[in-house]
Amino acid sequence: MNRRSFLMISAALLAASCGPTVTAPQLGPDGKPLPRAYRIPAGSEGKIEYNMLDSVNALRQARGVAPLQLDARLNAAAATHARDMSVQNRPWHFGSDGSSPIDRVQRVGYSGRLVGENISETYETELETLAAWMEEDATRNVILDGSARDMGFAWYQESNGKIWWTLVTGAPGAGAV
């Protein structure tokens, strides 16, 4: 009996030592954890898009706002801008050709009205980026605007790990403005 107990305890300790090691995150001067580069795995595009859509819709539902649906044209506008911000090496709402978010939405054939565009330059996940957008009034309003029904979401990740995120919302059939 003692031998059996010893073997079971030894096996349990061995198994426990093989588990992942938890290390404390490095903290920045503000006391918050420093971001770690998030690498987007190849082939996970759909998973990330729907993860963002589900998360946005959960936030909208909590506020009593109708859900959004992914729109391929808005995804294309978001993808174009995410890549272009990387080329320009700055997060801003104007394209290298001087285009505005309205111009980009019209170029992809979206016939509705642009509600808003959120952008980010980060090394963080899509959900960490969404959390940051929800902390600011202007970007939170784009996500929770009750007139929006469509969403486009895309990103471009550079080889150094930096990710340029773009989320676009639109109101279908409202006429481009």
Coordinates of N, CA and C in Angstrom, one line a residue:
M1 N 0.8 -1.2 0.0 CA 0.0 0.0 0.0 C 0.9 1.3 0.0
N2 N 1.9 1.3 0.8 CA 2.8 2.4 0.8 C 3.5 2.6 -0.5
R3 N 3.9 1.6 -1.1 CA 4.6 1.7 -2.4 C 3.6 2.3 -3.5
R4 N 2.4 1.8 -3.4 CA 1.4 2.3 -4.4 C 1.1 3.8 -4.1
S5 N 1.0 4.3 -2.9 CA 0.8 5.7 -2.6 C 2.0 6.5 -3.0
F6 N 3.2 6.0 -2.8 CA 4.4 6.6 -3.2 C 4.5 6.8 -4.7
L7 N 4.1 5.8 -5.4 CA 4.1 5.9 -6.9 C 3.0 6.9 -7.4
M8 N 1.9 6.9 -6.8 CA 0.8 7.8 -7.2 C 1.2 9.3 -6.9
I9 N 1.8 9.5 -5.7 CA 2.3 10.9 -5.4 C 3.4 11.3 -6.3
S10 N 4.3 10.4 -6.6 CA 5.4 10.7 -7.5 C 4.9 11.0 -8.9
A11 N 3.9 10.3 -9.4 CA 3.4 10.5 -10.7 C 2.6 11.8 -10.8
A12 N 1.9 12.2 -9.7 CA 1.2 13.5 -9.6 C 2.2 14.6 -9.6
L13 N 3.3 14.5 -8.9 CA 4.3 15.6 -8.8 C 5.0 15.7 -10.2
L14 N 5.2 14.6 -10.8 CA 5.9 14.6 -12.2 C 4.9 15.3 -13.2
A15 N 3.7 14.9 -13.1 CA 2.7 15.5 -14.1 C 2.6 17.0 -13.8
A16 N 2.6 17.4 -12.6 CA 2.4 18.8 -12.2 C 3.6 19.6 -12.7
S17 N 4.8 19.0 -12.7 CA 6.0 19.7 -13.1 C 6.1 19.9 -14.6
C18 N 5.3 19.1 -15.3 CA 5.3 19.2 -16.8 C 4.4 20.3 -17.3
G19 N 3.6 20.8 -16.5 CA 2.6 21.8 -16.9 C 3.3 23.1 -17.3
P20 N 2.5 24.1 -17.9 CA 3.0 25.4 -18.3 C 3.5 26.2 -17.0
T21 N 4.6 26.9 -17.2 CA 5.1 27.7 -16.2 C 4.4 29.1 -16.3
V22 N 3.9 29.5 -15.2 CA 3.2 30.8 -15.2 C 4.3 31.9 -14.8
T23 N 4.5 32.9 -15.6 CA 5.4 33.9 -15.2 C 4.6 35.2 -15.1
A24 N 5.1 36.0 -14.2 CA 4.4 37.3 -14.0 C 4.7 38.2 -15.2
P25 N 3.7 38.9 -15.6 CA 3.9 39.8 -16.8 C 4.8 41.0 -16.4
Q26 N 5.6 41.4 -17.4 CA 6.4 42.6 -17.2 C 5.5 43.8 -17.2
L27 N 5.7 44.8 -16.3 CA 4.9 45.9 -16.1 C 5.6 47.2 -16.7
G28 N 4.8 48.0 -17.3 CA 5.3 49.3 -17.8 C 5.3 50.4 -16.7
P29 N 5.7 51.6 -17.0 CA 5.8 52.7 -16.0 C 4.4 53.0 -15.4
D30 N 3.4 52.7 -16.1 CA 2.0 53.0 -15.7 C 1.5 51.9 -14.8
G31 N 2.2 50.8 -14.6 CA 1.8 49.7 -13.7 C 1.0 48.7 -14.5
K32 N 0.7 48.9 -15.7 CA -0.1 48.0 -16.5 C 0.9 47.0 -17.2
P33 N 0.4 45.8 -17.5 CA 1.3 44.8 -18.2 C 1.7 45.4 -19.6
L34 N 3.0 45.1 -19.9 CA 3.4 45.5 -21.2 C 2.8 44.5 -22.2
P35 N 2.5 45.0 -23.4 CA 1.9 44.1 -24.4 C 2.9 43.1 -24.9
R36 N 2.5 42.0 -25.3 CA 3.3 41.0 -25.9 C 2.8 40.8 -27.3
A37 N 3.7 40.6 -28.2 CA 3.4 40.5 -29.6 C 2.5 39.3 -29.8
Y38 N 1.3 39.5 -30.4 CA 0.4 38.5 -30.7 C 0.5 38.1 -32.2
R39 N 0.8 36.9 -32.5 CA 1.0 36.4 -33.8 C -0.3 35.8 -34.3
I40 N -0.8 36.3 -35.4 CA -2.1 35.8 -35.9 C -1.7 34.5 -36.7
P41 N -2.2 33.4 -36.3 CA -1.9 32.1 -37.0 C -2.5 32.1 -38.4
A42 N -1.8 31.5 -39.3 CA -2.3 31.4 -40.7 C -3.6 30.6 -40.7
G43 N -4.5 31.0 -41.5 CA -5.8 30.3 -41.7 C -6.8 30.6 -40.6
S44 N -6.5 31.6 -39.8 CA -7.5 31.9 -38.7 C -8.3 33.2 -39.0
E45 N -8.3 33.6 -40.2 CA -9.0 34.8 -40.6 C -10.5 34.8 -40.2
G46 N -11.2 33.7 -40.6 CA -12.6 33.6 -40.3 C -12.9 33.6 -38.8
K47 N -12.1 32.8 -38.1 CA -12.2 32.7 -36.6 C -12.1 34.1 -36.0
I48 N -11.1 34.9 -36.4 CA -10.9 36.2 -35.8 C -12.1 37.1 -36.2
E49 N -12.5 37.1 -37.4 CA -13.6 38.0 -37.8 C -14.9 37.7 -37.0
Y50 N -15.2 36.4 -36.9 CA -16.4 36.0 -36.2 C -16.2 36.2 -34.7
N51 N -15.1 36.1 -34.2 CA -14.8 36.4 -32.8 C -15.1 37.8 -32.5
M52 N -14.6 38.7 -33.4 CA -14.9 40.1 -33.2 C -16.4 40.4 -33.4
L53 N -17.0 39.9 -34.4 CA -18.4 40.1 -34.6 C -19.2 39.7 -33.4
D54 N -19.0 38.5 -32.9 CA -19.7 38.0 -31.7 C -19.5 38.9 -30.5
S55 N -18.3 39.3 -30.3 CA -17.9 40.2 -29.2 C -18.6 41.5 -29.3
V56 N -18.6 42.1 -30.5 CA -19.3 43.4 -30.7 C -20.8 43.2 -30.5
N57 N -21.3 42.2 -31.0 CA -22.8 42.0 -30.9 C -23.2 41.7 -29.4
A58 N -22.3 41.1 -28.6 CA -22.6 40.9 -27.2 C -22.6 42.3 -26.5
L59 N -21.7 43.1 -26.9 CA -21.7 44.5 -26.3 C -22.9 45.3 -26.7
R60 N -23.3 45.1 -28.0 CA -24.5 45.8 -28.5 C -25.8 45.3 -27.8
Q61 N -25.8 43.9 -27.6 CA -27.0 43.3 -27.0 C -27.1 43.8 -25.5
A62 N -26.0 44.0 -24.8 CA -26.0 44.5 -23.5 C -26.6 45.9 -23.4
R63 N -26.4 46.6 -24.5 CA -26.9 48.0 -24.5 C -28.3 48.1 -25.2
G64 N -28.9 46.9 -25.6 CA -30.2 46.9 -26.2 C -30.2 47.4 -27.6
V65 N -29.1 47.2 -28.3 CA -28.9 47.6 -29.7 C -28.9 46.4 -30.6
A66 N -29.5 46.6 -31.8 CA -29.6 45.5 -32.8 C -28.2 45.0 -33.2
P67 N -28.1 43.7 -33.5 CA -26.8 43.1 -33.8 C -26.3 43.6 -35.2
L68 N -25.0 43.4 -35.5 CA -24.4 43.7 -36.8 C -24.2 42.4 -37.5
Q69 N -24.1 42.5 -38.8 CA -23.7 41.4 -39.6 C -22.4 41.7 -40.4
L70 N -21.6 40.8 -40.7 CA -20.4 41.0 -41.5 C -20.9 41.3 -43.0
D71 N -20.2 42.3 -43.6 CA -20.5 42.7 -44.9 C -19.2 42.6 -45.7
A72 N -19.2 41.8 -46.8 CA -17.9 41.5 -47.5 C -17.3 42.8 -48.1
R73 N -18.2 43.8 -48.5 CA -17.7 45.0 -49.1 C -17.0 45.9 -48.0
L74 N -17.6 45.9 -46.8 CA -17.0 46.6 -45.7 C -15.7 45.9 -45.2
N75 N -15.7 44.6 -45.3 CA -14.5 43.9 -45.0 C -13.4 44.3 -45.9
A76 N -13.7 44.4 -47.2 CA -12.7 44.8 -48.2 C -12.2 46.2 -48.0
A77 N -13.1 47.2 -47.6 CA -12.7 48.5 -47.3 C -11.8 48.5 -46.1
A78 N -12.1 47.7 -45.1 CA -11.3 47.7 -43.9 C -9.9 47.1 -44.2
A79 N -9.9 46.0 -45.0 CA -8.6 45.4 -45.3 C -7.7 46.3 -46.1
T80 N -8.3 47.1 -47.0 CA -7.5 48.0 -47.8 C -6.9 49.1 -46.9
H81 N -7.7 49.6 -46.0 CA -7.1 50.6 -45.1 C -6.1 50.1 -44.1
A82 N -6.3 48.9 -43.6 CA -5.4 48.3 -42.6 C -4.0 48.2 -43.3
R83 N -4.0 47.7 -44.5 CA -2.7 47.5 -45.3 C -2.1 48.9 -45.6
D84 N -2.9 49.9 -45.9 CA -2.5 51.2 -46.3 C -1.9 51.9 -45.1
M85 N -2.5 51.7 -43.9 CA -1.9 52.4 -42.7 C -0.5 51.8 -42.4
S86 N -0.3 50.5 -42.7 CA 1.0 49.9 -42.5 C 2.0 50.6 -43.5
V87 N 1.6 50.8 -44.7 CA 2.5 51.4 -45.7 C 2.8 52.8 -45.3
Q88 N 1.9 53.6 -44.8 CA 2.1 54.9 -44.3 C 2.8 55.0 -42.9
N89 N 2.8 53.9 -42.2 CA 3.4 53.7 -40.9 C 2.8 54.8 -39.9
R90 N 1.4 54.9 -40.0 CA 0.7 55.8 -39.1 C -0.7 55.4 -39.0
P91 N -1.3 55.4 -37.8 CA -2.7 55.1 -37.7 C -3.5 56.4 -37.9
W92 N -4.2 56.5 -39.0 CA -5.1 57.6 -39.2 C -6.1 57.3 -40.2
H93 N -7.1 58.1 -40.4 CA -8.3 57.7 -41.2 C -8.2 58.1 -42.6
F94 N -7.0 58.6 -43.1 CA -6.9 59.0 -44.5 C -5.9 58.1 -45.2
G95 N -6.3 57.7 -46.4 CA -5.4 56.8 -47.1 C -4.3 57.5 -47.7
S96 N -3.3 56.8 -48.2 CA -2.1 57.4 -48.8 C -2.5 58.1 -50.1
D97 N -3.6 57.8 -50.7 CA -4.1 58.6 -51.9 C -5.0 59.7 -51.5
G98 N -5.1 60.0 -50.2 CA -6.0 61.1 -49.7 C -7.4 60.6 -49.5
S99 N -7.7 59.3 -49.6 CA -9.1 58.9 -49.5 C -9.5 58.9 -48.0
S100 N -10.8 59.2 -47.9 CA -11.5 59.2 -46.5 C -12.2 57.8 -46.3
P101 N -12.6 57.5 -45.1 CA -13.4 56.3 -44.9 C -14.6 56.2 -45.9
I102 N -15.3 57.4 -46.1 CA -16.4 57.4 -47.0 C -16.0 57.0 -48.4
D103 N -14.9 57.5 -48.9 CA -14.4 57.2 -50.2 C -14.1 55.7 -50.3
R104 N -13.5 55.1 -49.3 CA -13.2 53.7 -49.4 C -14.4 52.8 -49.4
V105 N -15.4 53.2 -48.6 CA -16.7 52.4 -48.6 C -17.4 52.5 -49.9
Q106 N -17.4 53.7 -50.5 CA -18.0 53.8 -51.8 C -17.3 53.1 -52.9
R107 N -15.9 53.0 -52.8 CA -15.1 52.3 -53.8 C -15.4 50.8 -53.9
V108 N -15.8 50.3 -52.7 CA -16.0 48.8 -52.7 C -17.5 48.5 -53.0
G109 N -18.3 49.5 -53.3 CA -19.7 49.3 -53.8 C -20.7 49.2 -52.7
Y110 N -20.3 49.7 -51.5 CA -21.3 49.7 -50.4 C -22.3 50.8 -50.6
S111 N -23.6 50.5 -50.8 CA -24.5 51.6 -51.1 C -25.2 52.2 -49.9
G112 N -24.8 51.7 -48.7 CA -25.4 52.3 -47.5 C -24.5 53.5 -47.0
R113 N -24.8 53.9 -45.8 CA -24.1 55.1 -45.2 C -23.1 54.6 -44.3
L114 N -21.9 55.2 -44.4 CA -20.8 54.9 -43.4 C -21.2 55.5 -42.1
V115 N -21.2 54.6 -41.0 CA -21.5 55.1 -39.7 C -20.2 55.5 -39.0
G116 N -19.2 54.7 -39.1 CA -17.9 55.1 -38.5 C -16.8 54.1 -38.8
E117 N -15.6 54.5 -38.5 CA -14.4 53.6 -38.7 C -13.5 53.7 -37.4
N118 N -13.1 52.6 -36.9 CA -12.2 52.5 -35.8 C -10.9 51.9 -36.3
I119 N -9.8 52.5 -35.9 CA -8.5 52.0 -36.3 C -7.6 51.8 -35.1
S120 N -6.5 51.0 -35.3 CA -5.6 50.8 -34.2 C -4.3 50.3 -34.7
E121 N -3.2 50.7 -34.1 CA -1.9 50.2 -34.4 C -1.4 49.5 -33.1
T122 N -1.2 48.2 -33.0 CA -0.9 47.6 -31.8 C -0.2 46.2 -32.0
Y123 N 0.2 45.6 -30.9 CA 0.7 44.2 -30.9 C -0.3 43.3 -30.2
E124 N -1.5 43.8 -29.9 CA -2.5 43.1 -29.1 C -3.5 42.3 -30.0
T125 N -4.2 41.5 -29.3 CA -5.3 40.7 -30.0 C -6.5 41.5 -30.4
E126 N -7.3 40.9 -31.1 CA -8.5 41.7 -31.6 C -9.4 42.0 -30.4
L127 N -9.5 41.2 -29.4 CA -10.3 41.4 -28.2 C -9.7 42.5 -27.3
E128 N -8.4 42.5 -27.2 CA -7.7 43.6 -26.4 C -7.9 44.9 -27.1
T129 N -7.9 44.9 -28.4 CA -8.1 46.1 -29.2 C -9.6 46.6 -29.1
L130 N -10.5 45.6 -29.1 CA -11.9 46.0 -28.9 C -12.1 46.6 -27.5
A131 N -11.5 46.0 -26.5 CA -11.6 46.6 -25.1 C -11.0 48.0 -25.1
A132 N -9.9 48.3 -25.8 CA -9.4 49.6 -25.8 C -10.3 50.6 -26.5
W133 N -11.0 50.1 -27.6 CA -11.9 51.0 -28.3 C -13.1 51.3 -27.4
M134 N -13.5 50.3 -26.6 CA -14.7 50.6 -25.7 C -14.4 51.6 -24.6
E135 N -13.1 51.8 -24.3 CA -12.7 52.8 -23.3 C -12.8 54.2 -23.8
E136 N -12.9 54.5 -25.1 CA -13.0 55.8 -25.6 C -14.4 56.1 -26.2
D137 N -14.9 57.3 -25.9 CA -16.2 57.6 -26.3 C -16.4 57.5 -27.8
A138 N -15.5 58.1 -28.6 CA -15.6 58.2 -30.0 C -15.7 56.8 -30.7
T139 N -14.7 55.9 -30.3 CA -14.7 54.6 -30.9 C -15.8 53.7 -30.3
R140 N -16.1 53.9 -29.1 CA -17.3 53.1 -28.5 C -18.6 53.5 -29.2
N141 N -18.7 54.7 -29.6 CA -19.9 55.2 -30.3 C -20.0 54.5 -31.7
V142 N -18.9 54.3 -32.4 CA -18.9 53.6 -33.6 C -19.4 52.2 -33.5
I143 N -19.0 51.5 -32.4 CA -19.4 50.1 -32.2 C -20.9 50.0 -31.7
L144 N -21.4 51.0 -30.9 CA -22.7 50.9 -30.3 C -23.8 51.7 -31.0
D145 N -23.4 52.4 -32.1 CA -24.4 53.2 -32.8 C -25.6 52.4 -33.3
G146 N -26.8 52.8 -32.9 CA -28.0 52.0 -33.2 C -28.4 52.0 -34.6
S147 N -27.9 52.9 -35.4 CA -28.2 52.9 -36.8 C -27.4 51.9 -37.7
A148 N -26.3 51.5 -37.1 CA -25.4 50.5 -37.9 C -26.1 49.1 -37.9
R149 N -25.9 48.5 -39.0 CA -26.4 47.1 -39.2 C -25.3 46.2 -39.8
D150 N -24.3 46.8 -40.4 CA -23.3 46.1 -41.1 C -21.9 46.4 -40.5
M151 N -21.0 45.4 -40.6 CA -19.7 45.6 -40.1 C -18.7 45.0 -41.0
G152 N -17.6 45.7 -41.2 CA -16.4 45.2 -41.8 C -15.3 45.2 -40.8
F153 N -14.4 44.2 -40.9 CA -13.3 44.1 -40.0 C -12.2 43.4 -40.6
A154 N -11.0 44.0 -40.5 CA -9.8 43.4 -41.1 C -8.6 43.9 -40.4
W155 N -7.4 43.3 -40.8 CA -6.2 43.7 -40.2 C -5.1 43.4 -41.2
Y156 N -3.9 44.0 -40.9 CA -2.7 43.6 -41.6 C -1.6 43.5 -40.5
Q157 N -0.9 42.3 -40.5 CA 0.2 42.1 -39.6 C 1.5 42.2 -40.3
E158 N 2.4 43.1 -39.8 CA 3.7 43.2 -40.3 C 4.6 42.0 -39.8
S159 N 5.7 41.8 -40.4 CA 6.6 40.8 -40.0 C 7.2 40.9 -38.6
N160 N 7.2 42.2 -38.1 CA 7.7 42.4 -36.7 C 6.6 42.2 -35.7
G161 N 5.4 41.8 -36.1 CA 4.3 41.5 -35.2 C 3.3 42.6 -35.1
K162 N 3.6 43.8 -35.5 CA 2.7 45.0 -35.4 C 1.4 44.7 -36.2
I163 N 0.3 45.0 -35.6 CA -1.0 44.7 -36.3 C -1.7 46.0 -36.5
W164 N -2.3 46.2 -37.7 CA -3.1 47.4 -38.0 C -4.5 46.9 -38.1
W165 N -5.4 47.2 -37.2 CA -6.8 46.8 -37.2 C -7.7 47.9 -37.7
T166 N -8.7 47.5 -38.5 CA -9.7 48.5 -38.9 C -11.1 47.8 -38.8
L167 N -12.0 48.5 -38.2 CA -13.4 48.1 -38.1 C -14.2 49.2 -38.7
V168 N -15.1 48.9 -39.6 CA -16.0 49.8 -40.2 C -17.4 49.4 -40.0
T169 N -18.3 50.4 -39.7 CA -19.7 50.1 -39.5 C -20.5 50.9 -40.5
G170 N -21.6 50.3 -41.0 CA -22.5 51.0 -42.0 C -23.9 50.7 -41.7
A171 N -24.8 51.6 -42.3 CA -26.2 51.5 -42.2 C -26.7 51.2 -43.7
P172 N -27.2 50.0 -44.0 CA -27.6 49.7 -45.4 C -28.8 50.5 -45.8
G173 N -28.8 50.8 -47.1 CA -29.9 51.5 -47.7 C -30.1 52.9 -47.3
A174 N -29.2 53.5 -46.5 CA -29.4 54.8 -46.0 C -28.8 55.9 -47.0
G175 N -28.2 55.4 -48.1 CA -27.6 56.4 -49.0 C -26.2 56.8 -48.5
A176 N -25.3 56.8 -49.3 CA -23.9 57.1 -49.0 C -23.8 58.6 -48.6
V177 N -23.3 58.8 -47.4 CA -23.0 60.1 -46.9 C -21.9 60.1 -45.9

